Amino acid sequence: MPQNGITQNQQQQHYSQAQVPWSKRSSSIHGAQDTPINNGRITYNSEYRSDSINVYDQYGRNSAPDAARSVTNFTEPDSFHEDLAILELDPAKVVRHSLDPSTMPRVYARNGAEGDTANMKGALVSATRGKNHKLLEQLLHRGVSPNLGFNMHPLKEAVFSHDEESLRLLLLIGADPNESTRDSITPLFTCVERSFLAGATMLLKYGADPNLVAGSEMESALAIAAIANVVAFSHLFLTYNGNANYVTANGSPLLTSAIKKRTFKKFIDMILAYGAKPNAKIREGHTALFDAINLAGVSPDVKKEGIYTPLCTSICDDRAEMFKLLLANKADPNLPASEYPAFKCVTHDRVHFLAPLVVAGAKLDSPKGIIEEADANPNGRSSKGHSALTTAIRENRPDFVDLLIMRGADAHVRGEDWPLVLAVAEPLILKRLLTVMKELQAFKGIMARAVHADQLVSLKMLLAAGVSVEDKNGGVFSPLTTFIREDHRPIVKYLLTEAGGDVNSPGEHLPVVKSLRTYRGI
């Protein structure tokens, strides 16, 4: 039956007389300049073009089209291998490609409803998986999109199979090189996992982004290659706009992440040559040089000139980041330089380093003299009004409380609050303070604070120390009415049955009135 005014015999005669122009092209995209490609679209010379014949429509009607008309002859995979020759690792030679994906060969297939069916999409994936290039080409020309969404991913299938031809066909028809799967895996990321260097080169030429994060770890393809010390991929990505100062998911610069015990020096030289900053710090604050020294097994206690230790120097120079890093890497907090580290915290006014130094194992009582000789005031207060004693109570450090009291700290001196008031929440510390307190009656309302802390043990100790069961907070609120209001029933029972509390002694109200007003049921 005639189609578009031309019979099938006439069509065959037409194609036998004149071969389609793109079959004569060079196998390389960098070949002869007379190729009829404009802005990524295939055009035809006027001698081969007919107003009554649409080449793609004609292709869709023939189940076995002439091989000369196939886009498999459009560009050969060898054209994508041209850049692989530059991948010899030479740090002195930096290559950067000014990439423009819009200049790459493109073929725009027709749009048709038949290509949007589930069967056709499944057939496209199966053809890619089976390396059936002819079928894959037919399906793409019939309008099946190479971008099928998260569940079906032809590009990933081509990468899995190391199938350059399928990958090229998909990209030629418009596959998105940055489209990810439902697991957030991009084709370029998969190329690194599957060691498919030629496929990665092809994807990069069509606009794949080596800095795009992907995968469950949310890392870029460049970061994965650099962390694993995969030299070829790292070099390739850096030549295609890879960011040498990329920061990985854990906050480390690319350079720091690439450093391992067995990393080649040339590999690090290459990353530096592409612009990596050698002094960039990770989230914890140390540099690549510091990591390299640690990985080499250098002791953090090595002395300079037989005297100066890194830890004491970091204290002297007030380098908090280095101080923390040295302690984290097992620097000895009791190893002396010109002074012991704890002494240096006091003599150089670096008291903010003293607490972490003690936590790391510094001994304040050995050698003797850190407090006596340095003449530190145990009752001194910070700019916020905190004293050493109240801070030790707030942090629940009975050992510090005991040490401070032994060194002259006065439990009657106020910090951000009275030491006794803060101590009711910590019975063990309260017990120690009561041994040195002389004027308990001066601290009005202490019983009420014990109620708020819900510490029956502290309440018993206060009563045993002589605090009145009728001690009123602010001259109004009695312990009994306060405990009723706060609904501390075990404490109310204790006050009435054992402590001798008076049920008729008023606070803000009589206890019975307060009970009725705050009744919550039995």
Short mmCIF file of C-alpha atoms in Angstrom, two decimals:
data_model
loop_
_atom_site.label_atom_id
_atom_site.label_comp_id
_atom_site.label_asym_id
_atom_site.label_seq_id
_atom_site.Cartn_x
_atom_site.Cartn_y
_atom_site.Cartn_z
CA MET A 1 0.00 0.00 0.00
CA PRO A 2 1.43 3.44 -0.86
CA GLN A 3 2.55 5.48 2.11
CA ASN A 4 2.86 9.28 1.84
CA GLY A 5 2.57 8.99 -1.94
CA ILE A 6 5.56 6.64 -2.37
CA THR A 7 5.40 2.88 -2.65
CA GLN A 8 7.64 0.58 -0.68
CA ASN A 9 9.51 -0.40 -3.90
CA GLN A 10 10.14 3.25 -4.63
CA GLN A 11 11.47 3.73 -1.09
CA GLN A 12 13.85 0.82 -1.47
CA GLN A 13 15.00 2.16 -4.86
CA HIS A 14 15.51 5.56 -3.28
CA TYR A 15 17.81 4.20 -0.56
CA SER A 16 19.68 1.86 -2.86
CA GLN A 17 20.60 4.74 -5.14
CA ALA A 18 21.89 7.11 -2.50
CA GLN A 19 23.36 6.16 0.82
CA VAL A 20 22.28 8.21 3.82
CA PRO A 21 24.80 11.00 4.49
CA TRP A 22 25.82 10.13 8.06
CA SER A 23 27.03 6.66 7.03
CA LYS A 24 29.96 8.39 5.27
CA ARG A 25 31.11 10.20 8.38
CA SER A 26 34.34 9.63 10.21
CA SER A 27 34.20 7.35 13.18
CA SER A 28 35.42 10.19 15.39
CA ILE A 29 33.38 13.18 16.46
CA HIS A 30 36.51 15.22 15.80
CA GLY A 31 36.66 14.08 12.16
CA ALA A 32 35.96 16.03 8.97
CA GLN A 33 34.39 19.44 9.35
CA ASP A 34 31.80 18.89 6.59
CA THR A 35 29.64 16.68 8.82
CA PRO A 36 26.01 17.77 8.53
CA ILE A 37 25.46 18.15 12.29
CA ASN A 38 24.04 21.44 13.50
CA ASN A 39 23.24 22.12 17.14
CA GLY A 40 23.05 18.41 17.91
CA ARG A 41 20.45 17.63 15.24
CA ILE A 42 20.87 15.49 12.14
CA THR A 43 20.28 17.45 8.91
CA TYR A 44 20.31 16.22 5.36
CA ASN A 45 21.75 17.54 2.15
CA SER A 46 19.09 18.72 -0.27
CA GLU A 47 19.96 15.99 -2.79
CA TYR A 48 18.88 13.32 -0.29
CA ARG A 49 15.89 15.05 1.21
CA SER A 50 12.27 14.61 0.12
CA ASP A 51 9.37 16.63 1.41
CA SER A 52 7.18 13.55 1.26
CA ILE A 53 9.46 11.28 3.31
CA ASN A 54 10.20 11.60 7.02
CA VAL A 55 13.24 9.46 7.72
CA TYR A 56 12.21 8.57 11.26
CA ASP A 57 8.65 7.74 10.20
CA GLN A 58 10.04 5.53 7.46
CA TYR A 59 12.39 3.91 10.02
CA GLY A 60 9.46 3.10 12.26
CA ARG A 61 7.65 1.31 9.41
CA ASN A 62 10.56 -0.96 8.48
CA SER A 63 11.33 -3.79 10.87
CA ALA A 64 14.80 -4.31 9.29
CA PRO A 65 16.09 -0.90 8.12
CA ASP A 66 19.17 -0.45 6.05
CA ALA A 67 22.32 -0.59 8.19
CA ALA A 68 23.52 2.58 6.52
CA ARG A 69 20.70 4.48 8.22
CA SER A 70 21.61 3.34 11.74
CA VAL A 71 22.97 5.77 14.31
CA THR A 72 25.43 3.06 15.30
CA ASN A 73 27.43 4.42 12.37
CA PHE A 74 27.05 7.97 13.62
CA THR A 75 29.96 7.94 16.10
CA GLU A 76 32.05 5.04 17.20
CA PRO A 77 32.93 4.29 20.85
CA ASP A 78 36.58 4.83 19.97
CA SER A 79 35.93 8.56 19.92
CA PHE A 80 35.36 8.48 23.65
CA HIS A 81 38.73 6.84 24.27
CA GLU A 82 40.68 9.80 22.97
CA ASP A 83 40.85 11.40 26.43
CA LEU A 84 42.11 8.24 28.11
CA ALA A 85 45.57 8.80 26.65
CA ILE A 86 46.09 11.82 28.93
CA LEU A 87 45.53 9.83 32.11
CA GLU A 88 49.22 9.21 32.70
CA LEU A 89 49.78 10.46 36.22
CA ASP A 90 52.00 13.51 35.82
CA PRO A 91 51.47 16.07 38.63
CA ALA A 92 53.37 18.68 36.66
CA LYS A 93 50.85 18.48 33.81
CA VAL A 94 47.40 19.77 34.70
CA VAL A 95 44.69 19.15 32.09
CA ARG A 96 41.30 20.83 32.33
CA HIS A 97 38.55 20.28 29.78
CA SER A 98 36.28 23.19 28.95
CA LEU A 99 33.27 20.96 28.60
CA ASP A 100 30.07 21.94 26.80
CA PRO A 101 27.60 19.00 26.62
CA SER A 102 25.53 20.88 24.03
CA THR A 103 28.31 20.35 21.46
CA MET A 104 28.10 16.56 21.78
CA PRO A 105 26.31 14.57 19.06
CA ARG A 106 22.56 14.34 19.62
CA VAL A 107 19.74 12.60 17.79
CA TYR A 108 16.17 13.66 18.53
CA ALA A 109 13.79 10.76 18.05
CA ARG A 110 10.15 11.27 17.27
CA ASN A 111 7.58 11.57 20.03
CA GLY A 112 4.87 8.96 19.95
CA ALA A 113 2.31 7.47 22.29
CA GLU A 114 3.48 3.94 21.52
CA GLY A 115 6.83 4.62 23.17
CA ASP A 116 5.22 5.54 26.48
CA THR A 117 3.84 2.11 27.34
CA ALA A 118 5.11 -0.12 30.12
CA ASN A 119 5.91 -2.91 27.66
CA MET A 120 8.08 -0.67 25.51
CA LYS A 121 9.92 0.67 28.54
CA GLY A 122 10.54 -2.83 29.82
CA ALA A 123 11.76 -3.87 26.37
CA LEU A 124 14.24 -0.97 26.39
CA VAL A 125 15.72 -2.11 29.71
CA SER A 126 15.85 -5.73 28.53
CA ALA A 127 17.56 -4.72 25.27
CA THR A 128 20.16 -2.73 27.23
CA ARG A 129 20.72 -5.56 29.66
CA GLY A 130 21.06 -8.06 26.83
CA LYS A 131 23.36 -5.81 24.75
CA ASN A 132 20.89 -5.97 21.83
CA HIS A 133 22.03 -2.75 20.18
CA LYS A 134 19.84 -3.00 17.10
CA LEU A 135 16.68 -3.48 19.14
CA LEU A 136 17.76 -0.75 21.52
CA GLU A 137 18.18 1.64 18.60
CA GLN A 138 14.78 0.76 17.15
CA LEU A 139 13.05 1.33 20.48
CA LEU A 140 14.73 4.69 20.96
CA HIS A 141 13.70 5.79 17.46
CA ARG A 142 10.12 4.73 18.12
CA GLY A 143 9.99 7.30 20.90
CA VAL A 144 10.81 5.24 24.01
CA SER A 145 12.50 7.67 26.39
CA PRO A 146 15.89 6.63 27.78
CA ASN A 147 14.94 8.40 31.03
CA LEU A 148 12.50 5.98 32.65
CA GLY A 149 12.64 7.24 36.24
CA PHE A 150 13.82 5.69 39.49
CA ASN A 151 12.60 2.13 39.02
CA MET A 152 14.10 1.43 35.57
CA HIS A 153 17.46 2.86 34.64
CA PRO A 154 18.91 1.88 31.22
CA LEU A 155 22.15 3.86 31.76
CA LYS A 156 22.88 1.93 34.93
CA GLU A 157 22.23 -1.37 33.12
CA ALA A 158 24.70 -0.36 30.38
CA VAL A 159 27.32 0.51 33.00
CA PHE A 160 26.75 -2.77 34.82
CA SER A 161 27.44 -4.64 31.57
CA HIS A 162 30.42 -2.45 30.60
CA ASP A 163 28.51 -1.89 27.36
CA GLU A 164 29.93 1.22 25.72
CA GLU A 165 27.73 0.94 22.62
CA SER A 166 24.46 0.87 24.60
CA LEU A 167 25.71 3.70 26.79
CA ARG A 168 26.58 5.76 23.71
CA LEU A 169 23.20 5.13 22.08
CA LEU A 170 21.31 6.14 25.21
CA LEU A 171 23.30 9.34 25.62
CA LEU A 172 22.96 10.11 21.91
CA ILE A 173 19.16 10.00 22.13
CA GLY A 174 19.07 12.18 25.25
CA ALA A 175 19.61 10.08 28.39
CA ASP A 176 20.30 12.24 31.45
CA PRO A 177 23.84 11.38 32.67
CA ASN A 178 23.02 12.68 36.17
CA GLU A 179 19.70 10.87 36.68
CA SER A 180 19.82 8.78 39.84
CA THR A 181 18.11 5.52 40.76
CA ARG A 182 15.72 5.10 43.66
CA ASP A 183 18.81 4.39 45.80
CA SER A 184 20.27 7.79 44.81
CA ILE A 185 22.97 6.10 42.70
CA THR A 186 24.07 8.04 39.61
CA PRO A 187 25.57 6.40 36.49
CA LEU A 188 28.96 8.03 37.19
CA PHE A 189 28.92 6.67 40.74
CA THR A 190 28.20 3.21 39.33
CA CYS A 191 31.12 3.54 36.90
CA VAL A 192 33.47 3.97 39.86
CA GLU A 193 31.98 0.96 41.63
CA ARG A 194 32.22 -1.18 38.47
CA SER A 195 35.64 0.17 37.36
CA PHE A 196 34.20 1.29 34.00
CA LEU A 197 36.64 4.06 33.03
CA ALA A 198 35.59 4.37 29.38
CA GLY A 199 31.94 4.66 30.42
CA ALA A 200 32.81 7.36 32.94
CA THR A 201 34.62 9.32 30.21
CA MET A 202 31.57 9.11 27.98
CA LEU A 203 29.24 10.26 30.75
CA LEU A 204 31.49 13.19 31.62
CA LYS A 205 31.51 14.33 28.00
CA TYR A 206 27.72 14.40 28.06
CA GLY A 207 27.62 16.50 31.23
CA ALA A 208 27.84 14.09 34.17
CA ASP A 209 28.82 15.98 37.32
CA PRO A 210 31.70 14.37 39.27
CA ASN A 211 30.85 16.55 42.29
CA LEU A 212 27.22 15.41 42.52
CA VAL A 213 26.53 13.55 45.79
CA ALA A 214 24.98 10.10 45.52
CA GLY A 215 24.60 6.78 47.30
CA SER A 216 23.66 5.93 50.87
CA GLU A 217 26.80 7.69 52.16
CA MET A 218 25.92 10.86 50.19
CA GLU A 219 29.36 11.15 48.64
CA SER A 220 30.32 12.32 45.15
CA ALA A 221 31.93 10.07 42.57
CA LEU A 222 35.10 12.13 42.91
CA ALA A 223 35.18 11.66 46.70
CA ILE A 224 34.61 7.90 46.42
CA ALA A 225 37.49 7.58 43.94
CA ALA A 226 39.85 9.76 45.99
CA ILE A 227 39.07 8.08 49.32
CA ALA A 228 39.71 4.66 47.76
CA ASN A 229 42.90 6.01 46.10
CA VAL A 230 41.62 5.02 42.64
CA VAL A 231 44.11 7.10 40.68
CA ALA A 232 42.68 6.83 37.16
CA PHE A 233 39.13 7.84 38.14
CA SER A 234 40.33 10.63 40.45
CA HIS A 235 42.51 12.06 37.68
CA LEU A 236 39.73 11.76 35.11
CA PHE A 237 37.20 13.55 37.36
CA LEU A 238 39.61 16.36 38.17
CA THR A 239 40.16 17.00 34.46
CA TYR A 240 36.38 17.25 33.99
CA ASN A 241 35.62 20.03 36.50
CA GLY A 242 36.13 17.92 39.62
CA ASN A 243 36.47 20.13 42.70
CA ALA A 244 39.85 19.47 44.36
CA ASN A 245 38.57 21.29 47.47
CA TYR A 246 35.40 19.20 47.73
CA VAL A 247 34.35 18.52 51.34
CA THR A 248 33.16 14.97 52.02
CA ALA A 249 30.07 13.99 53.98
CA ASN A 250 32.04 13.68 57.23
CA GLY A 251 33.43 17.20 56.88
CA SER A 252 36.91 16.31 55.58
CA PRO A 253 38.53 17.99 52.57
CA LEU A 254 39.25 15.74 49.59
CA LEU A 255 43.00 15.98 50.22
CA THR A 256 42.72 14.80 53.83
CA SER A 257 40.36 11.96 52.87
CA ALA A 258 42.80 10.72 50.24
CA ILE A 259 45.70 10.33 52.67
CA LYS A 260 46.26 6.73 53.75
CA LYS A 261 49.30 4.89 55.04
CA ARG A 262 50.04 3.50 51.58
CA THR A 263 48.94 6.45 49.44
CA PHE A 264 51.40 7.26 46.65
CA LYS A 265 53.09 10.64 46.88
CA LYS A 266 52.33 11.33 43.21
CA PHE A 267 48.62 10.91 43.91
CA ILE A 268 48.71 13.61 46.61
CA ASP A 269 50.88 15.80 44.34
CA MET A 270 48.23 15.46 41.63
CA ILE A 271 45.38 16.59 43.93
CA LEU A 272 47.48 19.55 45.05
CA ALA A 273 48.29 20.40 41.42
CA TYR A 274 44.57 20.64 40.68
CA GLY A 275 44.13 23.31 43.35
CA ALA A 276 43.56 21.51 46.67
CA LYS A 277 44.32 23.74 49.66
CA PRO A 278 47.02 22.06 51.77
CA ASN A 279 45.97 23.86 54.96
CA ALA A 280 42.26 23.12 54.74
CA LYS A 281 40.93 21.70 58.01
CA ILE A 282 38.44 18.95 58.70
CA ARG A 283 35.44 19.45 60.93
CA GLU A 284 37.51 18.58 64.02
CA GLY A 285 40.02 21.29 63.13
CA HIS A 286 43.18 19.51 61.97
CA THR A 287 44.91 19.61 58.62
CA ALA A 288 46.09 17.00 56.13
CA LEU A 289 49.67 17.44 57.38
CA PHE A 290 48.59 16.59 60.91
CA ASP A 291 46.83 13.45 59.66
CA ALA A 292 49.89 12.46 57.64
CA ILE A 293 52.10 12.78 60.72
CA ASN A 294 49.71 10.69 62.81
CA LEU A 295 49.41 8.02 60.13
CA ALA A 296 53.20 7.83 60.02
CA GLY A 297 53.13 6.85 63.69
CA VAL A 298 54.92 9.92 65.08
CA SER A 299 54.52 10.13 68.87
CA PRO A 300 52.60 13.20 70.14
CA ASP A 301 55.07 13.35 73.05
CA VAL A 302 58.24 13.90 71.02
CA LYS A 303 60.22 16.73 72.59
CA LYS A 304 61.82 19.60 70.71
CA GLU A 305 65.40 20.24 71.81
CA GLY A 306 64.79 17.71 74.55
CA ILE A 307 62.53 20.15 76.45
CA TYR A 308 59.39 21.37 74.70
CA THR A 309 56.43 19.02 74.21
CA PRO A 310 53.64 19.59 71.66
CA LEU A 311 50.99 19.56 74.42
CA CYS A 312 52.71 22.20 76.58
CA THR A 313 53.36 24.33 73.49
CA SER A 314 49.67 24.21 72.49
CA ILE A 315 48.77 25.38 76.02
CA CYS A 316 51.36 28.15 75.98
CA ASP A 317 50.23 29.37 72.53
CA ASP A 318 46.52 29.01 73.42
CA ARG A 319 45.87 26.66 70.49
CA ALA A 320 42.64 24.98 71.58
CA GLU A 321 42.22 22.88 68.43
CA MET A 322 45.72 21.45 68.59
CA PHE A 323 45.35 20.89 72.34
CA LYS A 324 42.22 18.78 71.82
CA LEU A 325 43.78 16.84 68.95
CA LEU A 326 46.90 16.00 70.95
CA LEU A 327 44.85 14.72 73.87
CA ALA A 328 42.68 12.72 71.47
CA ASN A 329 45.86 11.14 70.09
CA LYS A 330 47.06 10.01 73.55
CA ALA A 331 49.43 12.84 74.42
CA ASP A 332 50.59 12.39 78.03
CA PRO A 333 48.92 15.06 80.24
CA ASN A 334 51.56 14.52 82.96
CA LEU A 335 54.68 14.74 80.76
CA PRO A 336 56.62 17.90 81.75
CA ALA A 337 58.30 20.30 79.40
CA SER A 338 59.74 23.40 81.08
CA GLU A 339 56.68 22.98 83.35
CA TYR A 340 54.04 20.34 83.86
CA PRO A 341 50.97 20.84 81.59
CA ALA A 342 48.71 21.53 84.59
CA PHE A 343 51.19 24.09 85.97
CA LYS A 344 51.35 25.80 82.57
CA CYS A 345 47.54 26.19 82.53
CA VAL A 346 47.85 28.31 85.69
CA THR A 347 51.08 30.20 85.05
CA HIS A 348 50.06 31.19 81.49
CA ASP A 349 46.44 31.98 82.41
CA ARG A 350 45.06 29.06 80.40
CA VAL A 351 42.69 27.76 83.05
CA HIS A 352 40.13 26.82 80.36
CA PHE A 353 42.48 23.96 79.44
CA LEU A 354 42.70 22.63 83.00
CA ALA A 355 39.36 20.77 83.10
CA PRO A 356 39.91 18.72 79.88
CA LEU A 357 43.48 18.12 81.05
CA VAL A 358 42.19 16.61 84.29
CA VAL A 359 39.64 14.52 82.39
CA ALA A 360 42.52 13.17 80.28
CA GLY A 361 44.33 12.06 83.45
CA ALA A 362 46.38 15.00 84.67
CA LYS A 363 47.24 14.71 88.38
CA LEU A 364 46.65 17.92 90.32
CA ASP A 365 48.20 16.58 93.52
CA SER A 366 51.36 15.24 91.92
CA PRO A 367 53.77 16.92 91.90
CA LYS A 368 52.87 19.12 94.85
CA GLY A 369 52.47 22.82 94.46
CA ILE A 370 50.13 23.57 91.57
CA ILE A 371 47.78 25.49 93.85
CA GLU A 372 50.13 26.59 96.65
CA GLU A 373 53.01 27.76 94.49
CA ALA A 374 50.89 29.27 91.76
CA ASP A 375 48.85 31.13 94.39
CA ALA A 376 45.54 30.40 92.68
CA ASN A 377 42.46 31.67 94.54
CA PRO A 378 40.04 28.75 95.09
CA ASN A 379 37.22 31.25 95.72
CA GLY A 380 37.77 33.27 92.54
CA ARG A 381 34.82 33.78 90.21
CA SER A 382 34.52 33.87 86.44
CA SER A 383 33.04 36.73 84.42
CA LYS A 384 29.63 35.02 84.71
CA GLY A 385 29.90 34.77 88.49
CA HIS A 386 30.70 31.06 88.63
CA SER A 387 33.11 29.93 91.32
CA ALA A 388 35.21 26.79 91.19
CA LEU A 389 33.16 25.23 94.01
CA THR A 390 29.72 25.95 92.52
CA THR A 391 30.91 24.70 89.13
CA ALA A 392 32.10 21.44 90.69
CA ILE A 393 28.72 21.06 92.44
CA ARG A 394 26.75 21.82 89.28
CA GLU A 395 28.81 19.28 87.31
CA ASN A 396 28.37 16.71 90.14
CA ARG A 397 32.08 16.22 90.73
CA PRO A 398 32.46 15.20 94.42
CA ASP A 399 36.20 14.66 93.92
CA PHE A 400 36.69 18.28 92.83
CA VAL A 401 34.49 19.53 95.66
CA ASP A 402 36.59 17.63 98.17
CA LEU A 403 39.85 18.88 96.64
CA LEU A 404 38.67 22.50 96.58
CA ILE A 405 37.51 22.39 100.20
CA MET A 406 40.86 20.87 101.19
CA ARG A 407 42.63 23.73 99.36
CA GLY A 408 40.66 26.45 101.10
CA ALA A 409 37.46 26.93 99.09
CA ASP A 410 34.82 28.59 101.32
CA ALA A 411 31.39 26.92 101.19
CA HIS A 412 29.84 30.20 102.46
CA VAL A 413 31.03 32.20 99.40
CA ARG A 414 28.40 32.65 96.71
CA GLY A 415 29.03 31.81 93.07
CA GLU A 416 26.12 31.91 90.62
CA ASP A 417 24.13 30.67 93.66
CA TRP A 418 24.90 29.53 97.20
CA PRO A 419 26.89 26.28 97.27
CA LEU A 420 24.51 24.77 99.85
CA VAL A 421 21.44 25.62 97.74
CA LEU A 422 22.99 23.92 94.67
CA ALA A 423 24.12 20.91 96.70
CA VAL A 424 20.62 19.81 97.85
CA ALA A 425 20.21 18.14 94.43
CA GLU A 426 23.36 16.04 95.03
CA PRO A 427 23.15 14.30 98.45
CA LEU A 428 26.77 13.08 98.37
CA ILE A 429 28.10 16.62 97.82
CA LEU A 430 25.65 18.03 100.40
CA LYS A 431 27.00 15.61 102.98
CA ARG A 432 30.56 16.91 102.35
CA LEU A 433 29.47 20.57 102.55
CA LEU A 434 27.59 20.08 105.82
CA THR A 435 30.88 19.07 107.46
CA VAL A 436 32.26 22.59 106.92
CA MET A 437 29.09 24.72 107.10
CA LYS A 438 28.77 26.78 110.29
CA GLU A 439 25.71 28.96 109.75
CA LEU A 440 22.94 26.88 108.21
CA GLN A 441 20.29 29.26 109.55
CA ALA A 442 21.59 31.96 107.20
CA PHE A 443 20.31 30.07 104.17
CA LYS A 444 16.55 30.59 104.33
CA GLY A 445 14.36 28.44 102.12
CA ILE A 446 16.88 25.63 101.82
CA MET A 447 14.18 23.07 102.68
CA ALA A 448 12.04 24.30 99.77
CA ARG A 449 14.96 23.81 97.40
CA ALA A 450 15.24 20.22 98.60
CA VAL A 451 11.56 19.80 97.68
CA HIS A 452 12.10 21.10 94.15
CA ALA A 453 15.01 18.68 93.80
CA ASP A 454 12.77 15.85 95.10
CA GLN A 455 15.57 14.64 97.37
CA LEU A 456 14.25 13.05 100.54
CA VAL A 457 17.80 12.05 101.49
CA SER A 458 18.93 15.68 101.37
CA LEU A 459 15.90 16.69 103.42
CA LYS A 460 16.79 14.22 106.16
CA MET A 461 20.40 15.44 106.23
CA LEU A 462 19.30 19.07 106.55
CA LEU A 463 16.93 18.25 109.42
CA ALA A 464 19.69 16.24 111.10
CA ALA A 465 22.04 19.21 110.71
CA GLY A 466 19.63 21.48 112.57
CA VAL A 467 17.50 23.11 109.89
CA SER A 468 14.00 23.74 111.26
CA VAL A 469 11.13 21.74 109.85
CA GLU A 470 9.22 25.03 109.81
CA ASP A 471 11.94 26.89 107.83
CA LYS A 472 10.09 29.30 105.59
CA ASN A 473 11.20 30.41 102.14
CA GLY A 474 10.88 34.18 101.85
CA GLY A 475 9.27 34.25 105.29
CA VAL A 476 6.00 32.90 103.81
CA PHE A 477 6.23 29.45 102.28
CA SER A 478 6.59 26.66 104.83
CA PRO A 479 8.13 23.28 103.93
CA LEU A 480 4.87 21.43 104.57
CA THR A 481 2.68 23.65 102.36
CA THR A 482 5.38 23.67 99.68
CA PHE A 483 5.55 19.86 99.64
CA ILE A 484 1.73 19.68 99.44
CA ARG A 485 1.69 22.15 96.52
CA GLU A 486 4.44 20.19 94.70
CA ASP A 487 2.58 16.91 95.40
CA HIS A 488 5.59 15.20 97.04
CA ARG A 489 3.52 12.76 99.09
CA PRO A 490 6.40 10.62 100.48
CA ILE A 491 8.04 13.80 101.84
CA VAL A 492 4.76 15.08 103.32
CA LYS A 493 4.30 11.74 105.07
CA TYR A 494 7.86 11.89 106.40
CA LEU A 495 7.40 15.44 107.76
CA LEU A 496 4.20 14.55 109.55
CA THR A 497 5.13 11.13 110.92
CA GLU A 498 8.84 11.40 111.64
CA ALA A 499 10.07 14.99 111.42
CA GLY A 500 7.38 16.51 113.69
CA GLY A 501 5.82 18.88 111.20
CA ASP A 502 2.90 20.96 112.56
CA VAL A 503 -0.29 20.54 110.50
CA ASN A 504 -1.61 23.82 111.95
CA SER A 505 1.46 25.92 111.13
CA PRO A 506 0.53 28.21 108.23
CA GLY A 507 2.59 28.85 105.19
CA GLU A 508 0.97 30.77 102.34
CA HIS A 509 -2.15 28.92 103.63
CA LEU A 510 -2.93 26.44 106.35
CA PRO A 511 -1.80 22.95 105.27
CA VAL A 512 -5.39 21.66 105.23
CA VAL A 513 -6.52 24.57 103.01
CA LYS A 514 -3.58 24.00 100.66
CA SER A 515 -4.49 20.29 100.50
CA LEU A 516 -8.07 21.05 99.51
CA ARG A 517 -7.06 23.59 96.88
CA THR A 518 -4.50 21.30 95.29
CA TYR A 519 -6.47 18.07 95.62
CA ARG A 520 -5.55 15.73 92.72
CA GLY A 521 -7.30 12.60 93.84
CA ILE A 522 -6.04 9.62 95.76
#
